[in-house]
Amino acid sequence: MQKQLLVDMDGVLADVYSHLINLEFKETGLKMTHQSLEGKLEEEAFPSFNKLVRSKGFFRTPPVMKDSVEGLNYLNNKYKVLIVSSATEFPNSLNEKQAWLNEHFPFITWKQMIFCGSKDSISGDIMIDDHPKNLSTFNGKRIIFSQLHNVHVADSSYERVSDWKRIMEIL
Amino acid sequence: MQKQLLVDMDGVLADVYSHLINLEFKETGLKMTHQSLEGKLEEEAFPSFNKLVRSKGFFRTPPVMKDSVEGLNYLNNKYKVLIVSSATEFPNSLNEKQAWLNEHFPFITWKQMIFCGSKDSISGDIMIDDHPKNLSTFNGKRIIFSQLHNVHVADSSYERVSDWKRIMEIL
């Protein structure tokens, strides 16, 4: 039987940092540096975070993470893939997230999508996520996708990957 | 520790039959009888089902199931409640479902909501649902909420309840 693989959206499939850096600059003129973002959650690092993530279109328009279309397609042929995204915190993000997935990852069906508030009741064999809060309660193999906020996280129960090429090597 | 209780929306919290009967009559003039609906899935029984569920506002406006506000509030104080709703099949239903929940069940937080395609990866101790397809793969206690489509279902692994008063008696 195929193993069940849970794949996060923001910070794994969607390049939320590039999106926030662009939008923060448009909003305030601030040019966020990687140094200023390292080790901080996005809501701590970006002055306009709360406004931006609640603005219409935010979750409809992030760039796709490099190599993620090829990578997810590869995984989708090998595993039972579920896309699991924290979404209910942000009103109106749900439809935008589904439309974004349908546009960029058309091989993912509606049966493979879960939009939730907390991920701790979703079961699977492998989880790929950028947030320790999601990985820490997961019982299967935990893969942390490197993003600026998690660079200082050193938990030996996580296998760290820095890009989708690496995911395709190990899975 | 509180037991985790998964509660379905359509046919448990939302009175989808009343909604469909009203809308089918407006759409085609057909008055659906209970007899014509018994034992059939909604998509088989209502001629306009596919049009209606894809129309704007359908999931924003169903009536609330009798006694469900009192009942869910009771359960929410006693269990770890998660609302688990099949939603991704119907484009644009996600935002409407969340807004409907926020309006009628304001004590349910965004952390307690899961909108998905399939429920077979959501874990919990108890599930209340009207669809055998959701209950049959669930490992905990299975409670079937009587609705016209499931009246002939006789599975001894399900405890049948006909209304929310009964749920409050047994849980």
mmCIF file of C-alpha atoms in Angstrom:
data_model
loop_
_atom_site.group_PDB
_atom_site.id
_atom_site.type_symbol
_atom_site.label_atom_id
_atom_site.label_comp_id
_atom_site.label_asym_id
_atom_site.label_seq_id
_atom_site.Cartn_x
_atom_site.Cartn_y
_atom_site.Cartn_z
ATOM 1 C CA MET A 1 0.000 0.000 0.000
ATOM 2 C CA GLN A 2 1.215 3.494 -0.799
ATOM 3 C CA LYS A 3 2.427 5.557 2.124
ATOM 4 C CA GLN A 4 0.400 8.628 2.944
ATOM 5 C CA LEU A 5 2.331 11.878 2.572
ATOM 6 C CA LEU A 6 1.082 15.195 3.955
ATOM 7 C CA VAL A 7 2.404 18.244 2.098
ATOM 8 C CA ASP A 8 2.065 21.790 3.414
ATOM 9 C CA MET A 9 1.259 24.727 1.104
ATOM 10 C CA ASP A 10 2.653 28.010 2.470
ATOM 11 C CA GLY A 11 6.431 27.893 2.652
ATOM 12 C CA VAL A 12 6.612 24.540 0.838
ATOM 13 C CA LEU A 13 4.536 24.799 -2.368
ATOM 14 C CA ALA A 14 3.912 28.549 -2.211
ATOM 15 C CA ASP A 15 6.897 30.882 -1.939
ATOM 16 C CA VAL A 16 5.365 33.072 0.732
ATOM 17 C CA TYR A 17 8.615 34.908 1.558
ATOM 18 C CA SER A 18 9.082 36.218 -1.970
ATOM 19 C CA HIS A 19 5.417 37.221 -1.944
ATOM 20 C CA LEU A 20 5.632 39.028 1.404
ATOM 21 C CA ILE A 21 8.923 40.762 0.526
ATOM 22 C CA ASN A 22 7.366 42.117 -2.682
ATOM 23 C CA LEU A 23 4.132 43.190 -1.034
ATOM 24 C CA GLU A 24 5.819 44.735 2.023
ATOM 25 C CA PHE A 25 7.931 46.865 -0.332
ATOM 26 C CA LYS A 26 4.846 47.979 -2.269
ATOM 27 C CA GLU A 27 2.975 48.709 0.958
ATOM 28 C CA THR A 28 5.646 50.582 2.947
ATOM 29 C CA GLY A 29 8.778 50.896 0.802
ATOM 30 C CA LEU A 30 10.659 48.661 3.251
ATOM 31 C CA LYS A 31 13.206 46.319 1.694
ATOM 32 C CA MET A 32 13.339 43.316 4.000
ATOM 33 C CA THR A 33 16.738 41.594 4.078
ATOM 34 C CA HIS A 34 17.225 37.893 4.633
ATOM 35 C CA GLN A 35 19.197 38.767 7.771
ATOM 36 C CA SER A 36 16.237 40.682 9.196
ATOM 37 C CA LEU A 37 13.936 37.709 8.569
ATOM 38 C CA GLU A 38 16.060 34.851 9.897
ATOM 39 C CA GLY A 39 14.671 33.061 12.911
ATOM 40 C CA LYS A 40 11.493 35.108 13.143
ATOM 41 C CA LEU A 41 7.982 34.022 12.255
ATOM 42 C CA GLU A 42 6.581 35.951 9.320
ATOM 43 C CA GLU A 43 4.069 37.739 11.549
ATOM 44 C CA GLU A 44 6.954 39.001 13.706
ATOM 45 C CA ALA A 45 9.213 39.972 10.826
ATOM 46 C CA PHE A 46 6.934 41.777 8.368
ATOM 47 C CA PRO A 47 5.405 45.029 9.676
ATOM 48 C CA SER A 48 2.439 44.727 7.305
ATOM 49 C CA PHE A 49 1.883 40.966 7.771
ATOM 50 C CA ASN A 50 -1.568 41.169 9.346
ATOM 51 C CA LYS A 51 -2.833 43.595 6.744
ATOM 52 C CA LEU A 52 -1.328 41.722 3.807
ATOM 53 C CA VAL A 53 -2.558 38.220 4.665
ATOM 54 C CA ARG A 54 -6.080 39.556 5.120
ATOM 55 C CA SER A 55 -6.109 41.421 1.822
ATOM 56 C CA LYS A 56 -8.079 40.072 -1.107
ATOM 57 C CA GLY A 57 -5.930 38.027 -3.459
ATOM 58 C CA PHE A 58 -3.019 37.385 -1.099
ATOM 59 C CA PHE A 59 -3.440 33.598 -1.150
ATOM 60 C CA ARG A 60 -4.401 33.544 -4.824
ATOM 61 C CA THR A 61 -1.166 35.061 -6.092
ATOM 62 C CA PRO A 62 2.005 33.779 -4.345
ATOM 63 C CA PRO A 63 4.753 32.516 -6.644
ATOM 64 C CA VAL A 64 5.204 28.766 -6.872
ATOM 65 C CA MET A 65 8.187 27.387 -4.947
ATOM 66 C CA LYS A 66 11.096 26.478 -7.240
ATOM 67 C CA ASP A 67 10.860 22.902 -8.603
ATOM 68 C CA SER A 68 7.718 22.161 -6.573
ATOM 69 C CA VAL A 69 5.506 21.353 -9.570
ATOM 70 C CA GLU A 70 7.946 18.733 -10.802
ATOM 71 C CA GLY A 71 8.549 17.547 -7.233
ATOM 72 C CA LEU A 72 4.917 17.203 -6.228
ATOM 73 C CA ASN A 73 4.069 15.463 -9.482
ATOM 74 C CA TYR A 74 6.848 12.965 -8.751
ATOM 75 C CA LEU A 75 5.550 12.390 -5.213
ATOM 76 C CA ASN A 76 1.958 12.140 -6.419
ATOM 77 C CA ASN A 77 2.863 9.158 -8.585
ATOM 78 C CA LYS A 78 4.661 7.389 -5.745
ATOM 79 C CA TYR A 79 2.677 8.197 -2.591
ATOM 80 C CA LYS A 80 -0.870 8.900 -1.483
ATOM 81 C CA VAL A 81 -0.420 12.673 -1.339
ATOM 82 C CA LEU A 82 -2.631 14.963 0.716
ATOM 83 C CA ILE A 83 -2.187 18.733 0.651
ATOM 84 C CA VAL A 84 -2.778 19.949 4.209
ATOM 85 C CA SER A 85 -2.944 23.685 4.692
ATOM 86 C CA SER A 86 -3.655 25.884 7.700
ATOM 87 C CA ALA A 87 -6.265 28.185 6.245
ATOM 88 C CA THR A 88 -9.243 28.794 8.499
ATOM 89 C CA GLU A 89 -7.387 31.471 10.517
ATOM 90 C CA PHE A 90 -7.574 33.829 7.564
ATOM 91 C CA PRO A 91 -11.121 34.567 6.440
ATOM 92 C CA ASN A 92 -11.616 34.154 2.715
ATOM 93 C CA SER A 93 -8.286 32.408 2.172
ATOM 94 C CA LEU A 94 -9.969 29.040 1.574
ATOM 95 C CA ASN A 95 -11.357 29.613 -1.903
ATOM 96 C CA GLU A 96 -8.175 31.418 -2.956
ATOM 97 C CA LYS A 97 -5.982 28.548 -1.790
ATOM 98 C CA GLN A 98 -8.043 25.966 -3.634
ATOM 99 C CA ALA A 99 -8.039 28.052 -6.824
ATOM 100 C CA TRP A 100 -4.257 28.521 -6.547
ATOM 101 C CA LEU A 101 -3.742 24.764 -6.144
ATOM 102 C CA ASN A 102 -6.036 24.027 -9.084
ATOM 103 C CA GLU A 103 -4.108 26.475 -11.270
ATOM 104 C CA HIS A 104 -0.564 25.404 -10.461
ATOM 105 C CA PHE A 105 -0.976 21.740 -9.468
ATOM 106 C CA PRO A 106 -3.856 20.521 -11.657
ATOM 107 C CA PHE A 107 -2.893 16.888 -11.040
ATOM 108 C CA ILE A 108 -3.973 17.271 -7.389
ATOM 109 C CA THR A 109 -7.689 16.446 -7.104
ATOM 110 C CA TRP A 110 -10.226 17.888 -4.671
ATOM 111 C CA LYS A 111 -10.106 14.581 -2.779
ATOM 112 C CA GLN A 112 -6.489 15.308 -1.868
ATOM 113 C CA MET A 113 -7.066 18.699 -0.219
ATOM 114 C CA ILE A 114 -7.479 19.466 3.481
ATOM 115 C CA PHE A 115 -7.883 23.039 4.744
ATOM 116 C CA CYS A 116 -7.844 23.271 8.517
ATOM 117 C CA GLY A 117 -7.020 25.284 11.603
ATOM 118 C CA SER A 118 -4.775 22.761 13.305
ATOM 119 C CA LYS A 119 -2.978 19.807 11.724
ATOM 120 C CA ASP A 120 -2.752 17.640 14.815
ATOM 121 C CA SER A 121 -5.698 15.409 13.872
ATOM 122 C CA ILE A 122 -4.505 14.603 10.357
ATOM 123 C CA SER A 123 -2.810 11.241 10.129
ATOM 124 C CA GLY A 124 -0.185 10.064 7.684
ATOM 125 C CA ASP A 125 3.193 8.400 7.300
ATOM 126 C CA ILE A 126 5.310 11.378 6.225
ATOM 127 C CA MET A 127 4.824 15.140 6.689
ATOM 128 C CA ILE A 128 6.639 17.906 4.810
ATOM 129 C CA ASP A 129 6.136 21.267 6.523
ATOM 130 C CA ASP A 130 8.124 24.397 7.340
ATOM 131 C CA HIS A 131 6.537 24.931 10.786
ATOM 132 C CA PRO A 132 7.710 23.021 13.873
ATOM 133 C CA LYS A 133 4.258 23.596 15.425
ATOM 134 C CA ASN A 134 2.839 21.282 12.754
ATOM 135 C CA LEU A 135 5.664 18.742 12.710
ATOM 136 C CA SER A 136 5.993 18.412 16.486
ATOM 137 C CA THR A 137 2.637 16.644 16.976
ATOM 138 C CA PHE A 138 2.972 14.396 13.927
ATOM 139 C CA ASN A 139 3.631 10.710 14.575
ATOM 140 C CA GLY A 140 5.248 9.766 11.271
ATOM 141 C CA LYS A 141 8.449 10.829 9.507
ATOM 142 C CA ARG A 142 8.971 14.562 9.885
ATOM 143 C CA ILE A 143 10.607 16.557 7.103
ATOM 144 C CA ILE A 144 11.250 20.242 7.743
ATOM 145 C CA PHE A 145 11.417 22.429 4.649
ATOM 146 C CA SER A 146 14.002 25.171 5.215
ATOM 147 C CA GLN A 147 12.532 28.638 5.351
ATOM 148 C CA LEU A 148 14.018 31.755 6.932
ATOM 149 C CA HIS A 149 11.895 31.495 10.083
ATOM 150 C CA ASN A 150 13.079 27.948 10.885
ATOM 151 C CA VAL A 151 16.819 28.159 10.126
ATOM 152 C CA HIS A 152 17.728 27.964 13.815
ATOM 153 C CA VAL A 153 15.429 25.043 14.594
ATOM 154 C CA ALA A 154 17.585 22.080 15.604
ATOM 155 C CA ASP A 155 15.332 19.123 16.395
ATOM 156 C CA SER A 156 16.907 15.775 15.690
ATOM 157 C CA SER A 157 13.483 14.266 14.969
ATOM 158 C CA TYR A 158 13.249 16.377 11.808
ATOM 159 C CA GLU A 159 15.017 15.681 8.538
ATOM 160 C CA ARG A 160 15.868 19.028 6.980
ATOM 161 C CA VAL A 161 15.530 19.689 3.259
ATOM 162 C CA SER A 162 16.435 22.960 1.623
ATOM 163 C CA ASP A 163 14.652 22.537 -1.701
ATOM 164 C CA TRP A 164 12.440 20.303 -3.820
ATOM 165 C CA LYS A 165 15.386 18.684 -5.621
ATOM 166 C CA ARG A 166 16.428 17.285 -2.242
ATOM 167 C CA ILE A 167 12.897 16.023 -1.533
ATOM 168 C CA MET A 168 12.972 14.066 -4.781
ATOM 169 C CA GLU A 169 16.309 12.546 -3.754
ATOM 170 C CA ILE A 170 15.176 11.293 -0.365
ATOM 171 C CA LEU A 171 11.549 10.274 -1.059
ATOM 172 C CA MET B 1 -8.070 14.214 28.533
ATOM 173 C CA GLN B 2 -11.156 15.208 26.566
ATOM 174 C CA LYS B 3 -12.224 12.826 23.840
ATOM 175 C CA GLN B 4 -12.035 14.141 20.305
ATOM 176 C CA LEU B 5 -15.400 14.370 18.576
ATOM 177 C CA LEU B 6 -15.743 14.891 14.814
ATOM 178 C CA VAL B 7 -19.012 16.544 13.782
ATOM 179 C CA ASP B 8 -20.212 16.723 10.180
ATOM 180 C CA MET B 9 -21.921 19.824 8.766
ATOM 181 C CA ASP B 10 -24.308 18.950 5.910
ATOM 182 C CA GLY B 11 -27.129 16.742 7.162
ATOM 183 C CA VAL B 12 -26.067 17.133 10.801
ATOM 184 C CA LEU B 13 -25.655 20.851 11.552
ATOM 185 C CA ALA B 14 -27.114 22.155 8.299
ATOM 186 C CA ASP B 15 -30.602 21.011 7.287
ATOM 187 C CA VAL B 16 -29.689 20.345 3.681
ATOM 188 C CA TYR B 17 -32.915 18.471 2.861
ATOM 189 C CA SER B 18 -35.150 21.409 3.777
ATOM 190 C CA HIS B 19 -32.831 23.640 1.774
ATOM 191 C CA LEU B 20 -32.865 21.394 -1.306
ATOM 192 C CA ILE B 21 -36.627 20.824 -1.156
ATOM 193 C CA ASN B 22 -37.202 24.603 -1.098
ATOM 194 C CA LEU B 23 -34.713 25.323 -3.854
ATOM 195 C CA GLU B 24 -35.852 22.440 -6.088
ATOM 196 C CA PHE B 25 -39.406 23.810 -5.901
ATOM 197 C CA LYS B 26 -38.228 27.312 -6.803
ATOM 198 C CA GLU B 27 -36.111 25.962 -9.650
ATOM 199 C CA THR B 28 -38.516 23.503 -11.275
ATOM 200 C CA GLY B 29 -41.842 23.616 -9.406
ATOM 201 C CA LEU B 30 -41.294 20.020 -8.257
ATOM 202 C CA LYS B 31 -42.535 19.226 -4.756
ATOM 203 C CA MET B 32 -40.291 16.444 -3.519
ATOM 204 C CA THR B 33 -41.987 14.061 -1.086
ATOM 205 C CA HIS B 34 -40.215 12.278 1.746
ATOM 206 C CA GLN B 35 -41.162 9.007 0.094
ATOM 207 C CA SER B 36 -39.422 10.002 -3.136
ATOM 208 C CA LEU B 37 -36.256 10.882 -1.199
ATOM 209 C CA GLU B 38 -35.924 7.876 1.102
ATOM 210 C CA GLY B 39 -32.907 5.701 0.520
ATOM 211 C CA LYS B 40 -31.462 7.809 -2.280
ATOM 212 C CA LEU B 41 -28.433 10.075 -2.118
ATOM 213 C CA GLU B 42 -29.344 13.720 -2.603
ATOM 214 C CA GLU B 43 -27.586 13.787 -5.983
ATOM 215 C CA GLU B 44 -29.792 10.905 -7.142
ATOM 216 C CA ALA B 45 -33.034 12.262 -5.701
ATOM 217 C CA PHE B 46 -33.044 15.965 -6.627
ATOM 218 C CA PRO B 47 -33.144 16.682 -10.377
ATOM 219 C CA SER B 48 -31.447 20.070 -9.886
ATOM 220 C CA PHE B 49 -28.867 18.905 -7.325
ATOM 221 C CA ASN B 50 -25.775 19.568 -9.425
ATOM 222 C CA LYS B 51 -26.938 23.009 -10.447
ATOM 223 C CA LEU B 52 -28.081 23.984 -6.951
ATOM 224 C CA VAL B 53 -24.961 22.955 -5.016
ATOM 225 C CA ARG B 54 -22.795 24.852 -7.469
ATOM 226 C CA SER B 55 -24.846 28.031 -7.280
ATOM 227 C CA LYS B 56 -23.561 31.034 -5.353
ATOM 228 C CA GLY B 57 -24.923 31.151 -1.824
ATOM 229 C CA PHE B 58 -26.058 27.535 -1.566
ATOM 230 C CA PHE B 59 -23.743 26.703 1.329
ATOM 231 C CA ARG B 60 -24.167 30.122 2.940
ATOM 232 C CA THR B 61 -27.924 29.832 3.451
ATOM 233 C CA PRO B 62 -29.134 26.392 4.611
ATOM 234 C CA PRO B 63 -31.357 26.361 7.695
ATOM 235 C CA VAL B 64 -29.780 25.231 10.932
ATOM 236 C CA MET B 65 -30.731 21.694 12.033
ATOM 237 C CA LYS B 66 -33.261 21.693 14.891
ATOM 238 C CA ASP B 67 -31.603 21.879 18.343
ATOM 239 C CA SER B 68 -28.111 21.715 16.848
ATOM 240 C CA VAL B 69 -26.935 25.045 18.297
ATOM 241 C CA GLU B 70 -27.825 23.959 21.825
ATOM 242 C CA GLY B 71 -26.498 20.472 21.138
ATOM 243 C CA LEU B 72 -23.154 21.499 19.687
ATOM 244 C CA ASN B 73 -22.634 24.038 22.460
ATOM 245 C CA TYR B 74 -23.203 21.243 24.993
ATOM 246 C CA LEU B 75 -20.727 18.962 23.211
ATOM 247 C CA ASN B 76 -18.207 21.772 22.835
ATOM 248 C CA ASN B 77 -18.031 22.143 26.614
ATOM 249 C CA LYS B 78 -17.537 18.416 27.154
ATOM 250 C CA TYR B 79 -15.396 17.212 24.240
ATOM 251 C CA LYS B 80 -12.651 18.417 21.949
ATOM 252 C CA VAL B 81 -14.964 19.176 19.033
ATOM 253 C CA LEU B 82 -13.793 19.383 15.430
ATOM 254 C CA ILE B 83 -16.168 20.295 12.618
ATOM 255 C CA VAL B 84 -15.193 18.138 9.646
ATOM 256 C CA SER B 85 -16.890 18.928 6.373
ATOM 257 C CA SER B 86 -16.531 17.572 2.864
ATOM 258 C CA ALA B 87 -16.201 20.782 0.915
ATOM 259 C CA THR B 88 -13.472 20.767 -1.701
ATOM 260 C CA GLU B 89 -15.682 18.941 -4.245
ATOM 261 C CA PHE B 90 -17.787 22.065 -4.662
ATOM 262 C CA PRO B 91 -15.823 25.069 -5.869
ATOM 263 C CA ASN B 92 -16.409 28.170 -3.791
ATOM 264 C CA SER B 93 -18.239 26.323 -1.002
ATOM 265 C CA LEU B 94 -15.328 26.724 1.394
ATOM 266 C CA ASN B 95 -15.708 30.396 2.271
ATOM 267 C CA GLU B 96 -19.495 30.034 2.431
ATOM 268 C CA LYS B 97 -19.272 27.115 4.825
ATOM 269 C CA GLN B 98 -16.891 28.930 7.126
ATOM 270 C CA ALA B 99 -19.069 32.068 7.126
ATOM 271 C CA TRP B 100 -22.171 29.953 7.857
ATOM 272 C CA LEU B 101 -20.441 28.277 10.797
ATOM 273 C CA ASN B 102 -19.225 31.626 12.131
ATOM 274 C CA GLU B 103 -22.748 33.037 11.945
ATOM 275 C CA HIS B 104 -24.680 30.184 13.553
ATOM 276 C CA PHE B 105 -22.074 28.543 15.806
ATOM 277 C CA PRO B 106 -19.892 31.466 16.940
ATOM 278 C CA PHE B 107 -18.485 29.413 19.837
ATOM 279 C CA ILE B 108 -16.655 27.208 17.309
ATOM 280 C CA THR B 109 -13.224 28.727 16.588
ATOM 281 C CA TRP B 110 -11.218 28.577 13.377
ATOM 282 C CA LYS B 111 -8.925 26.054 15.071
ATOM 283 C CA GLN B 112 -11.828 23.596 15.217
ATOM 284 C CA MET B 113 -12.644 23.589 11.499
ATOM 285 C CA ILE B 114 -11.519 21.090 8.857
ATOM 286 C CA PHE B 115 -12.704 21.334 5.247
ATOM 287 C CA CYS B 116 -11.618 18.406 3.148
ATOM 288 C CA GLY B 117 -12.315 16.113 0.233
ATOM 289 C CA SER B 118 -12.153 12.811 2.095
ATOM 290 C CA LYS B 119 -12.473 12.252 5.849
ATOM 291 C CA ASP B 120 -10.489 9.040 6.047
ATOM 292 C CA SER B 121 -7.316 10.729 7.327
ATOM 293 C CA ILE B 122 -8.969 12.648 10.165
ATOM 294 C CA SER B 123 -8.556 10.946 13.516
ATOM 295 C CA GLY B 124 -10.778 11.141 16.577
ATOM 296 C CA ASP B 125 -12.643 9.145 19.197
ATOM 297 C CA ILE B 126 -16.233 9.733 18.067
ATOM 298 C CA MET B 127 -17.711 10.719 14.687
ATOM 299 C CA ILE B 128 -21.238 12.029 14.052
ATOM 300 C CA ASP B 129 -22.072 11.913 10.348
ATOM 301 C CA ASP B 130 -25.007 11.101 8.093
ATOM 302 C CA HIS B 131 -22.939 9.367 5.383
ATOM 303 C CA PRO B 132 -21.811 5.740 5.700
ATOM 304 C CA LYS B 133 -18.914 6.534 3.321
ATOM 305 C CA ASN B 134 -17.453 8.748 6.063
ATOM 306 C CA LEU B 135 -18.316 6.530 9.033
ATOM 307 C CA SER B 136 -17.160 3.267 7.462
ATOM 308 C CA THR B 137 -13.447 4.164 7.507
ATOM 309 C CA PHE B 138 -13.501 5.760 10.966
ATOM 310 C CA ASN B 139 -11.816 3.825 13.765
ATOM 311 C CA GLY B 140 -13.665 5.296 16.754
ATOM 312 C CA LYS B 141 -17.293 5.279 17.871
ATOM 313 C CA ARG B 142 -19.584 5.792 14.862
ATOM 314 C CA ILE B 143 -22.838 7.695 15.241
ATOM 315 C CA ILE B 144 -25.107 7.909 12.211
ATOM 316 C CA PHE B 145 -27.420 10.905 12.115
ATOM 317 C CA SER B 146 -30.696 9.878 10.499
ATOM 318 C CA GLN B 147 -31.383 11.557 7.187
ATOM 319 C CA LEU B 148 -33.667 10.416 4.390
ATOM 320 C CA HIS B 149 -30.841 8.979 2.289
ATOM 321 C CA ASN B 150 -29.597 6.683 5.090
ATOM 322 C CA VAL B 151 -32.874 5.331 6.543
ATOM 323 C CA HIS B 152 -32.270 1.869 5.107
ATOM 324 C CA VAL B 153 -28.666 1.637 6.269
ATOM 325 C CA ALA B 154 -28.415 -1.172 8.811
ATOM 326 C CA ASP B 155 -24.824 -1.446 9.997
ATOM 327 C CA SER B 156 -24.475 -2.701 13.536
ATOM 328 C CA SER B 157 -21.238 -0.743 13.985
ATOM 329 C CA TYR B 158 -23.244 2.514 13.844
ATOM 330 C CA GLU B 159 -25.328 3.944 16.657
ATOM 331 C CA ARG B 160 -28.291 5.698 15.071
ATOM 332 C CA VAL B 161 -29.615 9.024 16.351
ATOM 333 C CA SER B 162 -32.608 10.779 14.889
ATOM 334 C CA ASP B 163 -32.092 14.246 16.349
ATOM 335 C CA TRP B 164 -29.866 16.470 18.478
ATOM 336 C CA LYS B 165 -31.873 15.841 21.654
ATOM 337 C CA ARG B 166 -30.820 12.203 21.375
ATOM 338 C CA ILE B 167 -27.181 13.162 20.850
ATOM 339 C CA MET B 168 -27.269 15.139 24.097
ATOM 340 C CA GLU B 169 -28.693 12.098 25.876
ATOM 341 C CA ILE B 170 -26.046 9.655 24.755
ATOM 342 C CA LEU B 171 -22.910 11.850 24.728
#
